[in-house]
Amino acid sequence: MNPAIALAHWGRVGALALGALLFIGSHAQAQTDPLPSWNEGPAKQAIVSFVKETTDQASAKFVPQPERIATFDQDGTLWVEHPMYSQVMYCLERVPAVVKAKPELAHVEPFKTVLSGDRAAMAKLSMKDLEEILAVTLTGISVDQFQAEVKQWLAEAKDPRWHKPFTELTYQPMQEVLAYLRANGYKTYIVTGGGQDFVRVYSEATYGIPPEQVVGTAGGTKYEHDKDGKPFLIKEPKLLLNDNDAGKPEGIHLMIGRRPIAAFGNSTGDKQMLEYTKAGPGARLAMLVLHDDKAREYAYGPAQGLPDTKVGTFTQALYDQAKAQGWVVISMKDDWRRIFAFDP
Amino acid sequence: MNPAIALAHWGRVGALALGALLFIGSHAQAQTDPLPSWNEGPAKQAIVSFVKETTDQASAKFVPQPERIATFDQDGTLWVEHPMYSQVMYCLERVPAVVKAKPELAHVEPFKTVLSGDRAAMAKLSMKDLEEILAVTLTGISVDQFQAEVKQWLAEAKDPRWHKPFTELTYQPMQEVLAYLRANGYKTYIVTGGGQDFVRVYSEATYGIPPEQVVGTAGGTKYEHDKDGKPFLIKEPKLLLNDNDAGKPEGIHLMIGRRPIAAFGNSTGDKQMLEYTKAGPGARLAMLVLHDDKAREYAYGPAQGLPDTKVGTFTQALYDQAKAQGWVVISMKDDWRRIFAFDP
């Protein structure tokens, strides 16, 4: 082969190889679906369109990176909340340790009922009883001690239905949304009615969300010194922020100081956060997870004609507001190809 | 020249060129001082050593990136606080507008004194008077309206000595520390006794610190709807966090949820933040700015045998604690080559 023909030959092979690479490249790209656990449909489409229009510089709805704030409720939105919020389970299971330290509580309600282990009686505890249990089990210890105890509990506690640690019962489709948003310059926050200090213990390992990006129901702490003069913070029974309902936008302002442009929830406690998010200018995304999958997870709430369980209430009024205001309702049954990472 | 000689020649030239590039490279690197506004000395050395030992994977004091949290007081640490905190100036200057809206205040103290414009009388206002003025001028308006008003005020207001906007009176050496820490994977926070909502208006443009990384004295807000049903947050006269003294570590826990590993302050109000930072394990950096430069900025406080001005108090006891606990005192006079960006 003379050099010119050789060059032409290699040029052709090169072009073919390049073409093949480009083909494989575009093929691989087409296959890299950022939301593989979502079925095709309006919910998935709403997320993808929103991310595209807010991150494309040529789009009229482009949002500069620092303003890309997305907030997520946790219980029922990012992980399972039935039959009981895991933090409430933590508090109930901590009662014996608290009573050991304060034996006078053993014969006082509601602690007596909790110690009896009588599940039927425990299910009847009032909101006020629960608040009393939360106050006693979540305060009076140092921040460091609390973190260590929650960490240990999470390592051992199991959900009653799947017999798995709670941190494995996160919704895989929502984990994908978190990762997809972050890959597109979004800062993702948890905005939970649950305890801020509780969720911060596992948020980074479980969701890739650092403690400083967790807004939750928060109590005060008090700065003190131990007998060796070493300073520490003790958790006080003083409520600073009830991060539910109107407390969610109020908490977002306190802790973030910017209005989110995307918000995700699943109950009436998230209503104001979604309203507030949607009321800002430009592109906005508001989504609600509807628990309508009894086989793979749970189905509950008045929006489905089921009794109100008091946990993650999705009322008919909330459903109607979502439809009227352009919030997207996510059907777990129809929109999610799988629920958990361990699902096939 | 035969090919072998030619190759050897180019090899030699190449090696020389490479050597020159490497030399220029290392020379250029040696010249890229991250802290050019600092004089060589123990303060600068403490910062550089701390950053090196916490970011070098081979160091015993290496700190993973998510835990690299550095907190900075603002008034007197990042910008000028004399003769008066700029936020207090803002509040005093807003009194006429507030009185216009509520004319009944015109004949009531302390508003009457402020309206008189009598500087000598205003200087005598008590802490209680000031608190009353702050409550009236900082609350009762929406979060959005407040942000717009502060922004406008900052664009027009001038410092009485330099006749420049307050946002130009930041300390260039501290700006360099902020940038140097961020370039090394640190998250920088402002932790100020000043109003959180006030500082958040300009923190990003002025310090490169986004609003969500500003912790400050914070009041509550209330979620409401306007007559068109549009939701907004109104600033309430209800204190949630007094971010001074013990309130600083408490505020850090509330808003960040991690103990900083580096902290910078300049007064007794920063004492607990520095103690708390230093009390954690591993590498720790605690620094205090001493205002000892009357010619280029100000000299004030008991640590220098000067009268207590009530603004940015650096007591002798704080100075002694710094020396005893290994906090580094920064002398503006000796450690800073220049104070402001506009200095020669």
XYZ file of C-alpha atoms in Angstrom:
688
model
C 0.000 0.000 0.000
C 1.476 3.346 -0.879
C 1.522 5.927 1.891
C -1.315 7.993 0.395
C -3.625 4.947 0.165
C -2.561 3.880 3.646
C -3.444 7.287 5.001
C -6.786 7.266 3.183
C -7.440 3.780 4.554
C -6.643 4.777 8.099
C -8.583 7.953 7.616
C -11.611 5.860 6.685
C -11.104 3.415 9.544
C -10.590 6.361 11.831
C -13.812 7.978 10.645
C -15.684 4.722 11.115
C -14.186 4.246 14.564
C -15.061 7.808 15.468
C -18.578 7.294 14.143
C -18.895 4.106 16.163
C -17.664 5.892 19.261
C -20.093 8.739 18.713
C -22.890 6.265 18.123
C -22.011 4.310 21.262
C -21.662 7.610 23.091
C -25.086 8.912 22.127
C -26.578 5.486 22.665
C -25.029 5.307 26.141
C -26.284 8.805 26.852
C -29.801 7.955 25.762
C -29.690 4.998 28.123
C -28.527 7.084 31.079
C -31.993 7.872 32.354
C -31.573 9.974 35.504
C -34.845 8.602 36.885
C -34.809 4.859 36.067
C -37.201 3.932 38.894
C -39.910 6.182 37.434
C -42.405 5.045 34.859
C -42.873 7.337 31.879
C -45.761 9.677 32.599
C -46.712 13.225 33.606
C -44.927 13.136 36.995
C -41.568 12.067 35.589
C -42.050 14.436 32.664
C -42.724 17.365 35.020
C -39.435 16.780 36.854
C -37.324 16.396 33.719
C -38.893 19.441 32.016
C -38.445 21.561 35.128
C -34.752 20.661 35.447
C -34.148 21.287 31.749
C -35.846 24.680 31.633
C -34.203 25.960 34.827
C -30.669 24.879 33.875
C -30.570 25.714 30.160
C -29.004 29.163 29.797
C -30.995 29.724 26.617
C -34.288 29.084 28.420
C -36.518 31.981 29.463
C -36.927 30.166 32.785
C -33.211 29.727 33.466
C -32.364 30.007 37.174
C -28.840 30.951 38.349
C -27.238 28.144 40.346
C -27.277 29.829 43.797
C -31.065 30.154 43.579
C -31.644 26.480 42.784
C -33.098 25.459 46.130
C -35.282 22.338 46.408
C -36.987 21.295 49.651
C -38.274 17.833 50.594
C -40.511 16.743 53.397
C -39.171 13.504 54.862
C -41.786 11.205 56.453
C -43.943 9.778 53.670
C -42.085 11.767 51.013
C -38.563 10.357 51.233
C -39.166 7.294 53.405
C -41.918 5.164 54.947
C -43.991 6.818 57.688
C -46.379 3.963 58.489
C -47.450 2.529 60.829
C -45.678 5.157 62.972
C -43.050 7.880 62.450
C -39.711 6.251 63.223
C -38.801 9.086 65.567
C -41.883 8.384 67.676
C -40.773 4.751 67.800
C -37.353 5.928 68.978
C -38.929 7.995 71.741
C -41.170 5.146 72.931
C -38.237 2.748 72.995
C -36.156 5.233 74.970
C -38.747 5.472 77.765
C -37.271 2.573 79.833
C -33.827 4.265 79.849
C -35.380 7.574 80.886
C -37.397 5.894 83.645
C -34.258 4.152 84.880
C -32.666 7.577 85.327
C -35.867 9.057 86.816
C -37.635 6.148 88.641
C -40.447 8.461 89.815
C -41.846 8.393 86.251
C -42.557 4.641 86.352
C -45.935 5.081 88.013
C -46.983 8.213 86.147
C -48.958 8.315 82.883
C -48.225 8.218 80.000
C -44.937 6.519 80.947
C -46.706 3.730 82.841
C -48.625 2.743 79.688
C -45.482 2.803 77.537
C -43.619 0.643 80.068
C -46.497 -1.877 80.105
C -45.732 -2.682 76.457
C -49.505 -2.920 75.860
C -49.643 -1.945 72.161
C -53.415 -1.419 72.163
C -53.182 0.974 75.114
C -50.208 2.758 73.514
C -52.133 3.270 70.286
C -54.699 5.226 72.306
C -52.199 7.748 73.707
C -53.285 11.312 72.984
C -51.258 13.989 71.160
C -50.607 15.553 74.566
C -49.285 12.250 75.928
C -46.994 11.892 72.935
C -45.701 15.443 73.337
C -44.885 14.688 76.965
C -42.993 11.547 75.933
C -41.119 13.444 73.215
C -40.172 16.251 75.602
C -38.767 13.829 78.158
C -36.967 11.525 75.737
C -35.517 14.186 73.426
C -34.241 16.697 75.973
C -32.112 16.925 79.075
C -29.101 15.322 77.419
C -26.184 16.829 75.549
C -26.278 17.218 71.798
C -23.309 14.833 71.436
C -24.922 12.177 73.645
C -28.203 12.452 71.739
C -26.435 11.975 68.404
C -24.639 8.893 69.709
C -27.873 7.365 71.026
C -29.841 7.937 67.824
C -26.987 6.495 65.798
C -26.948 3.360 67.921
C -30.731 2.987 67.810
C -30.802 3.334 64.011
C -28.154 0.638 63.692
C -30.352 -1.829 65.598
C -34.008 -0.848 65.059
C -36.057 -2.582 62.395
C -39.262 -1.671 60.606
C -42.070 -4.096 61.638
C -43.129 -4.997 58.083
C -39.903 -5.302 56.092
C -37.664 -6.150 59.051
C -35.036 -3.780 57.720
C -33.344 -0.718 59.196
C -35.430 2.428 58.638
C -32.617 3.996 56.627
C -33.098 1.271 53.995
C -36.770 2.170 53.596
C -36.182 5.315 51.582
C -37.999 5.644 48.271
C -35.601 4.883 45.447
C -37.459 7.163 42.963
C -37.035 10.100 45.355
C -33.356 9.267 45.919
C -33.032 9.570 42.152
C -34.749 12.964 42.162
C -32.365 14.196 44.886
C -29.322 13.009 42.920
C -30.679 14.352 39.614
C -31.331 17.796 41.085
C -27.892 17.930 42.720
C -26.213 16.867 39.471
C -27.926 19.920 37.969
C -26.641 22.425 40.493
C -29.531 22.244 42.960
C -29.025 22.416 46.696
C -31.361 19.841 48.246
C -32.871 20.392 51.692
C -34.990 18.273 53.982
C -37.784 20.349 55.569
C -39.407 17.990 58.042
C -41.960 18.101 60.820
C -39.668 15.577 62.501
C -36.922 16.575 64.881
C -34.110 18.475 63.239
C -31.477 16.947 65.526
C -32.857 13.448 64.907
C -32.856 13.628 61.104
C -29.440 15.294 60.983
C -27.861 12.182 62.498
C -28.431 10.099 59.350
C -29.303 12.599 56.580
C -25.849 12.696 55.036
C -25.329 8.925 54.881
C -28.944 8.203 53.917
C -29.790 10.985 51.461
C -26.493 12.742 50.727
C -27.950 15.779 52.514
C -25.555 17.318 55.072
C -26.877 18.269 58.538
C -26.773 21.985 57.700
C -29.339 21.304 54.966
C -31.882 19.768 57.316
C -34.629 22.062 58.625
C -36.914 20.458 61.178
C -38.834 20.900 64.358
C -36.208 22.359 66.647
C -35.833 22.911 70.342
C -33.469 25.258 72.097
C -30.120 24.234 73.522
C -28.200 25.716 76.422
C -24.479 26.319 76.455
C -22.907 24.897 79.614
C -19.557 23.725 80.961
C -18.848 20.333 82.514
C -16.879 19.929 85.760
C -13.603 20.054 83.801
C -14.590 23.370 82.233
C -15.298 21.796 78.837
C -18.232 23.465 77.068
C -21.181 21.485 75.708
C -24.760 22.078 74.543
C -27.676 20.532 76.397
C -31.040 19.981 74.712
C -33.757 22.022 76.409
C -37.517 21.396 76.515
C -38.133 24.701 74.730
C -39.691 24.704 71.263
C -38.068 27.159 68.813
C -39.656 25.966 65.589
C -42.646 23.705 64.964
C -41.762 22.821 61.401
C -45.207 21.781 60.241
C -47.888 23.633 58.255
C -47.118 27.394 58.268
C -44.006 26.506 60.280
C -42.464 25.100 57.099
C -42.183 28.367 55.146
C -41.298 30.130 58.404
C -38.578 27.544 59.067
C -37.323 27.843 55.486
C -36.951 31.584 55.917
C -35.186 31.157 59.264
C -32.761 28.472 58.157
C -32.267 29.059 54.434
C -33.366 32.633 53.835
C -34.427 32.002 50.247
C -37.689 30.802 48.786
C -37.314 27.322 47.231
C -38.154 26.899 43.550
C -39.086 23.224 43.949
C -40.831 21.525 46.865
C -41.989 17.965 47.549
C -44.409 16.763 50.199
C -47.145 14.242 50.888
C -49.561 15.687 53.426
C -51.479 18.683 54.717
C -48.399 19.567 56.784
C -46.641 20.389 53.507
C -49.421 22.549 52.054
C -47.972 25.931 53.033
C -44.466 24.981 51.870
C -45.844 24.120 48.439
C -48.001 27.270 48.286
C -45.041 29.425 49.279
C -42.765 27.756 46.734
C -45.305 28.114 43.934
C -46.024 31.789 44.728
C -42.576 32.984 43.642
C -41.802 34.220 40.119
C -40.413 32.097 37.274
C -40.255 28.317 37.019
C -41.731 26.453 39.985
C -42.261 22.782 40.776
C -44.581 21.520 43.524
C -45.183 17.795 43.937
C -47.129 15.584 46.334
C -46.582 11.855 46.868
C -49.884 9.979 47.059
C -49.725 6.696 48.979
C -51.976 4.525 46.810
C -49.956 1.335 46.661
C -51.193 -1.080 49.284
C -49.338 -4.040 47.795
C -45.864 -2.525 47.585
C -46.128 0.064 50.410
C -49.367 1.476 51.882
C -52.585 3.125 50.764
C -54.032 5.663 53.164
C -55.938 8.866 53.628
C -59.127 10.654 52.645
C -57.862 11.492 49.134
C -58.453 7.814 48.418
C -61.665 7.488 50.341
C -59.777 5.783 53.178
C -60.029 6.744 56.859
C -57.792 9.525 58.130
C -54.880 7.834 59.934
C -53.439 11.053 61.423
C -50.099 10.055 59.903
C -49.322 11.817 56.635
C -52.843 13.052 56.037
C -53.573 13.616 52.338
C -57.059 15.094 52.458
C -59.445 15.498 49.565
C -59.084 19.279 49.992
C -55.321 19.006 49.538
C -55.841 16.890 46.447
C -58.255 19.473 45.023
C -55.847 22.326 45.792
C -53.043 20.420 44.042
C -55.165 20.020 40.923
C -56.312 23.661 41.001
C -52.847 25.153 41.531
C -50.817 23.014 39.176
C -49.084 20.890 41.774
C -48.201 17.463 40.423
C -49.543 14.443 42.303
C -47.217 11.439 42.213
C -49.057 8.113 42.263
C -46.773 5.571 43.918
C -48.693 2.844 42.150
C -48.547 4.284 38.648
C -45.490 6.530 38.630
C -42.961 4.410 40.484
C -41.480 1.375 38.757
C -40.019 0.299 42.061
C -40.343 1.674 45.566
C -37.193 0.567 47.380
C -33.608 0.008 46.314
C -34.022 -3.653 47.286
C -37.060 -4.104 45.023
C -36.354 -6.117 41.848
C 22.307 18.162 11.104
C 21.663 14.415 11.046
C 18.402 13.240 12.534
C 20.013 11.754 15.638
C 21.826 15.010 16.405
C 18.655 16.956 15.618
C 16.674 14.822 18.066
C 19.342 15.182 20.716
C 19.316 18.920 20.133
C 15.563 19.190 20.486
C 15.704 16.862 23.411
C 18.091 19.232 25.111
C 16.100 22.283 24.160
C 12.986 20.456 25.310
C 14.554 19.594 28.632
C 15.682 23.168 29.086
C 12.257 24.470 28.137
C 10.639 22.013 30.504
C 13.036 23.038 33.246
C 12.265 26.679 32.581
C 8.552 25.966 32.691
C 8.901 24.069 35.934
C 11.034 26.841 37.348
C 8.563 29.507 36.253
C 5.799 27.268 37.556
C 7.253 26.872 41.016
C 8.275 30.512 41.017
C 4.750 31.571 40.052
C 3.368 29.276 42.734
C 5.692 30.728 45.350
C 4.446 34.162 44.365
C 0.772 33.231 44.611
C 0.491 34.095 48.276
C -3.117 33.375 49.317
C -2.874 36.077 51.983
C -1.042 39.010 50.330
C -2.552 41.640 52.657
C -1.045 39.906 55.692
C 2.435 40.631 57.005
C 4.567 37.580 57.755
C 4.151 36.684 61.413
C 2.499 34.280 63.838
C -1.089 35.157 62.849
C -0.573 34.530 59.137
C 1.516 31.462 59.953
C -1.273 30.046 62.157
C -3.800 30.300 59.309
C -1.545 28.786 56.664
C -0.409 25.927 58.939
C -3.979 25.162 59.960
C -5.182 24.979 56.359
C -2.236 22.810 55.348
C -2.586 20.311 58.178
C -6.363 19.962 57.819
C -6.329 19.480 54.029
C -3.257 17.274 53.544
C -4.458 13.662 53.420
C -1.127 12.515 54.827
C -1.511 14.766 57.881
C -2.583 13.303 61.213
C -4.894 16.313 61.521
C -6.585 15.850 58.131
C -10.276 16.814 58.196
C -12.747 15.422 55.602
C -14.220 18.166 53.455
C -17.811 18.071 54.812
C -16.498 18.810 58.307
C -14.496 21.867 57.237
C -16.730 24.515 58.784
C -15.365 27.980 59.589
C -17.426 30.668 61.332
C -16.835 34.425 61.317
C -18.307 37.131 63.452
C -19.101 40.152 61.247
C -19.015 43.541 63.006
C -15.403 44.335 63.871
C -14.192 41.010 62.446
C -15.093 41.287 58.762
C -15.947 44.984 58.527
C -15.825 48.262 60.471
C -18.109 48.513 63.504
C -17.224 52.021 64.700
C -18.545 54.499 65.539
C -21.816 52.516 65.410
C -23.018 49.169 63.998
C -24.292 49.906 60.507
C -27.538 48.089 61.251
C -28.225 50.444 64.169
C -27.609 53.316 61.756
C -30.121 51.756 59.374
C -32.713 51.509 62.134
C -32.204 55.104 63.264
C -32.507 56.356 59.703
C -35.688 54.374 59.191
C -37.418 56.011 62.147
C -38.892 58.919 60.087
C -40.539 56.461 57.658
C -41.949 54.427 60.557
C -43.272 57.579 62.249
C -44.859 58.665 58.982
C -46.801 55.401 58.985
C -47.546 55.637 62.715
C -47.731 59.404 63.535
C -48.572 58.704 67.178
C -44.904 57.754 67.732
C -43.646 61.277 66.921
C -44.156 62.557 70.448
C -43.090 59.390 72.264
C -39.550 58.601 73.443
C -37.180 57.315 72.173
C -38.578 58.215 68.739
C -38.872 61.909 69.608
C -35.115 62.084 70.316
C -34.229 60.263 67.106
C -36.455 62.601 65.068
C -34.803 65.643 66.682
C -31.542 64.700 64.990
C -29.695 65.764 68.159
C -26.630 63.481 67.960
C -25.543 64.156 71.553
C -28.992 63.167 72.845
C -29.074 60.109 70.564
C -25.695 58.938 71.864
C -27.249 58.801 75.332
C -30.074 56.431 74.359
C -30.153 53.364 76.598
C -29.971 49.718 75.465
C -33.705 49.499 76.157
C -34.373 52.526 73.932
C -32.316 50.963 71.154
C -34.162 47.659 71.472
C -37.447 49.505 71.132
C -36.205 51.262 67.994
C -34.937 47.984 66.535
C -38.233 46.200 67.231
C -40.271 48.917 65.518
C -37.973 49.419 62.514
C -37.173 45.768 61.809
C -40.614 44.191 62.136
C -44.170 44.586 60.905
C -43.171 44.434 57.243
C -42.875 41.533 54.849
C -39.589 39.746 54.363
C -39.503 40.814 50.696
C -40.185 44.472 51.526
C -37.505 44.446 54.227
C -34.942 43.036 51.806
C -35.762 45.703 49.222
C -35.456 48.507 51.797
C -32.117 47.325 53.173
C -30.777 46.962 49.648
C -31.770 50.503 48.787
C -30.356 51.898 52.038
C -27.017 50.136 51.506
C -26.766 51.577 48.000
C -27.044 55.110 49.373
C -25.696 55.115 52.949
C -22.117 56.209 53.589
C -19.750 55.656 56.485
C -19.063 58.985 58.274
C -15.251 58.687 58.202
C -14.399 57.223 54.797
C -17.531 58.465 53.005
C -17.879 55.108 51.309
C -20.663 52.510 51.271
C -20.429 50.163 54.266
C -19.986 47.185 51.973
C -16.642 48.666 50.823
C -15.388 48.807 54.401
C -14.692 45.113 54.719
C -11.233 44.057 55.851
C -9.233 42.899 52.851
C -7.090 40.487 54.924
C -10.243 38.742 56.162
C -11.685 38.601 52.641
C -8.487 36.766 51.733
C -8.950 34.328 54.621
C -12.531 33.617 53.474
C -11.388 32.974 49.897
C -8.378 30.917 51.009
C -10.513 28.675 53.228
C -13.128 28.197 50.492
C -10.415 27.343 47.953
C -9.422 24.609 50.388
C -12.850 23.053 50.702
C -14.080 25.001 53.702
C -17.660 26.175 54.044
C -17.537 29.722 55.433
C -20.317 31.040 57.670
C -21.070 34.409 59.197
C -22.212 34.055 62.815
C -23.210 37.546 63.831
C -24.928 39.296 66.705
C -26.434 41.467 63.971
C -29.758 40.734 62.355
C -29.759 37.598 60.248
C -32.192 39.063 57.725
C -30.156 42.273 57.476
C -26.785 40.621 56.814
C -28.269 38.110 54.363
C -29.217 40.952 52.024
C -25.580 41.692 51.119
C -23.560 38.691 52.341
C -23.307 36.980 48.979
C -22.220 40.050 47.003
C -19.980 41.367 49.784
C -18.323 38.236 51.151
C -19.237 35.455 48.740
C -21.279 33.943 51.580
C -24.803 32.891 50.533
C -27.781 33.790 52.760
C -28.158 30.204 53.967
C -24.663 30.476 55.478
C -25.512 33.495 57.607
C -26.478 32.821 61.230
C -27.573 35.890 63.156
C -29.951 37.320 65.671
C -33.292 36.171 64.320
C -36.897 37.027 64.906
C -39.919 34.980 64.033
C -41.985 35.431 60.900
C -45.638 34.728 60.308
C -47.053 33.099 57.204
C -49.971 35.110 55.835
C -51.914 35.662 52.622
C -52.538 39.020 50.944
C -55.972 40.049 49.636
C -55.282 38.221 46.353
C -54.548 35.010 48.242
C -50.804 35.253 47.619
C -48.760 33.990 50.590
C -45.999 36.041 52.194
C -43.987 36.123 55.418
C -44.254 39.072 57.786
C -41.508 39.889 60.280
C -42.759 39.581 63.858
C -41.451 41.277 67.011
C -40.624 37.871 68.525
C -37.010 36.962 69.257
C -36.059 33.383 68.286
C -32.284 33.615 68.629
C -30.104 36.232 70.307
C -26.934 35.357 68.480
C -24.458 36.827 70.962
C -22.356 35.228 73.698
C -23.735 31.728 74.506
C -26.279 32.371 71.729
C -23.491 31.885 69.173
C -22.782 28.194 69.832
C -26.533 27.670 70.352
C -27.223 29.385 67.012
C -24.502 27.347 65.318
C -26.119 24.145 66.525
C -29.566 25.311 65.421
C -28.554 26.504 61.975
C -25.530 24.387 61.045
C -25.705 21.351 63.318
C -21.943 20.803 63.326
C -19.215 22.235 65.524
C -16.923 24.557 63.531
C -13.217 23.731 63.406
C -12.190 27.359 62.884
C -13.746 30.508 64.350
C -12.938 34.208 64.127
C -14.191 37.027 66.346
C -13.189 40.302 67.936
C -15.126 40.753 71.170
C -16.555 39.212 74.312
C -19.672 38.340 72.294
C -17.529 35.815 70.399
C -15.976 34.193 73.471
C -18.313 31.205 73.680
C -18.108 30.545 69.935
C -14.331 30.346 70.179
C -14.432 28.197 73.321
C -16.911 25.812 71.687
C -14.850 25.599 68.499
C -11.625 24.948 70.393
C -13.201 22.276 72.639
C -13.684 19.779 69.795
C -11.114 17.102 68.912
C -8.366 17.418 66.266
C -7.076 20.569 64.597
C -8.741 23.783 65.770
C -8.186 27.448 64.967
C -9.544 30.316 67.074
C -8.621 33.898 66.234
C -9.491 37.341 67.587
C -9.048 40.630 65.738
C -7.593 43.326 68.015
C -8.399 46.883 66.952
C -5.075 48.568 67.697
C -4.651 50.712 64.621
C -5.888 54.211 65.307
C -4.278 55.652 62.187
C -5.666 53.225 59.609
C -8.886 52.158 61.403
C -9.599 52.436 65.157
C -8.026 51.532 68.475
C -10.457 50.685 71.231
C -11.228 48.640 74.291
C -9.846 47.636 77.664
C -7.350 45.159 76.150
C -5.431 48.269 75.088
C -6.008 50.261 78.238
C -8.673 52.309 76.443
C -12.189 52.995 77.753
C -14.888 50.404 77.093
C -16.946 51.732 74.177
C -19.713 49.080 74.416
C -19.111 48.357 70.727
C -16.950 45.309 70.064
C -15.643 45.037 73.598
C -12.248 43.319 73.765
C -11.672 43.103 77.501
C -8.416 42.322 79.249
C -10.044 39.093 80.503
C -10.756 38.036 76.900
C -7.181 38.826 75.958
C -5.893 36.730 78.863
C -8.209 33.837 77.966
C -6.965 33.970 74.371
C -3.363 33.721 75.523
C -4.144 30.930 78.006
C -6.190 28.808 75.565
C -4.085 29.141 72.443
C -6.347 31.509 70.548
C -4.389 33.699 68.155
C -4.750 37.469 68.544
C -4.528 39.359 65.253
C -3.006 42.811 65.607
C -4.480 44.991 62.869
C -1.447 47.248 63.205
C 1.222 44.571 62.956
C -0.410 41.716 61.085
C -2.260 43.529 58.333
C -0.281 45.086 55.493
C -3.402 46.875 54.383
C -6.868 47.150 55.881
C -9.198 47.889 52.972
C -9.212 46.904 49.312
C -8.867 50.586 48.423
C -5.719 50.998 50.548
C -2.508 51.302 48.528
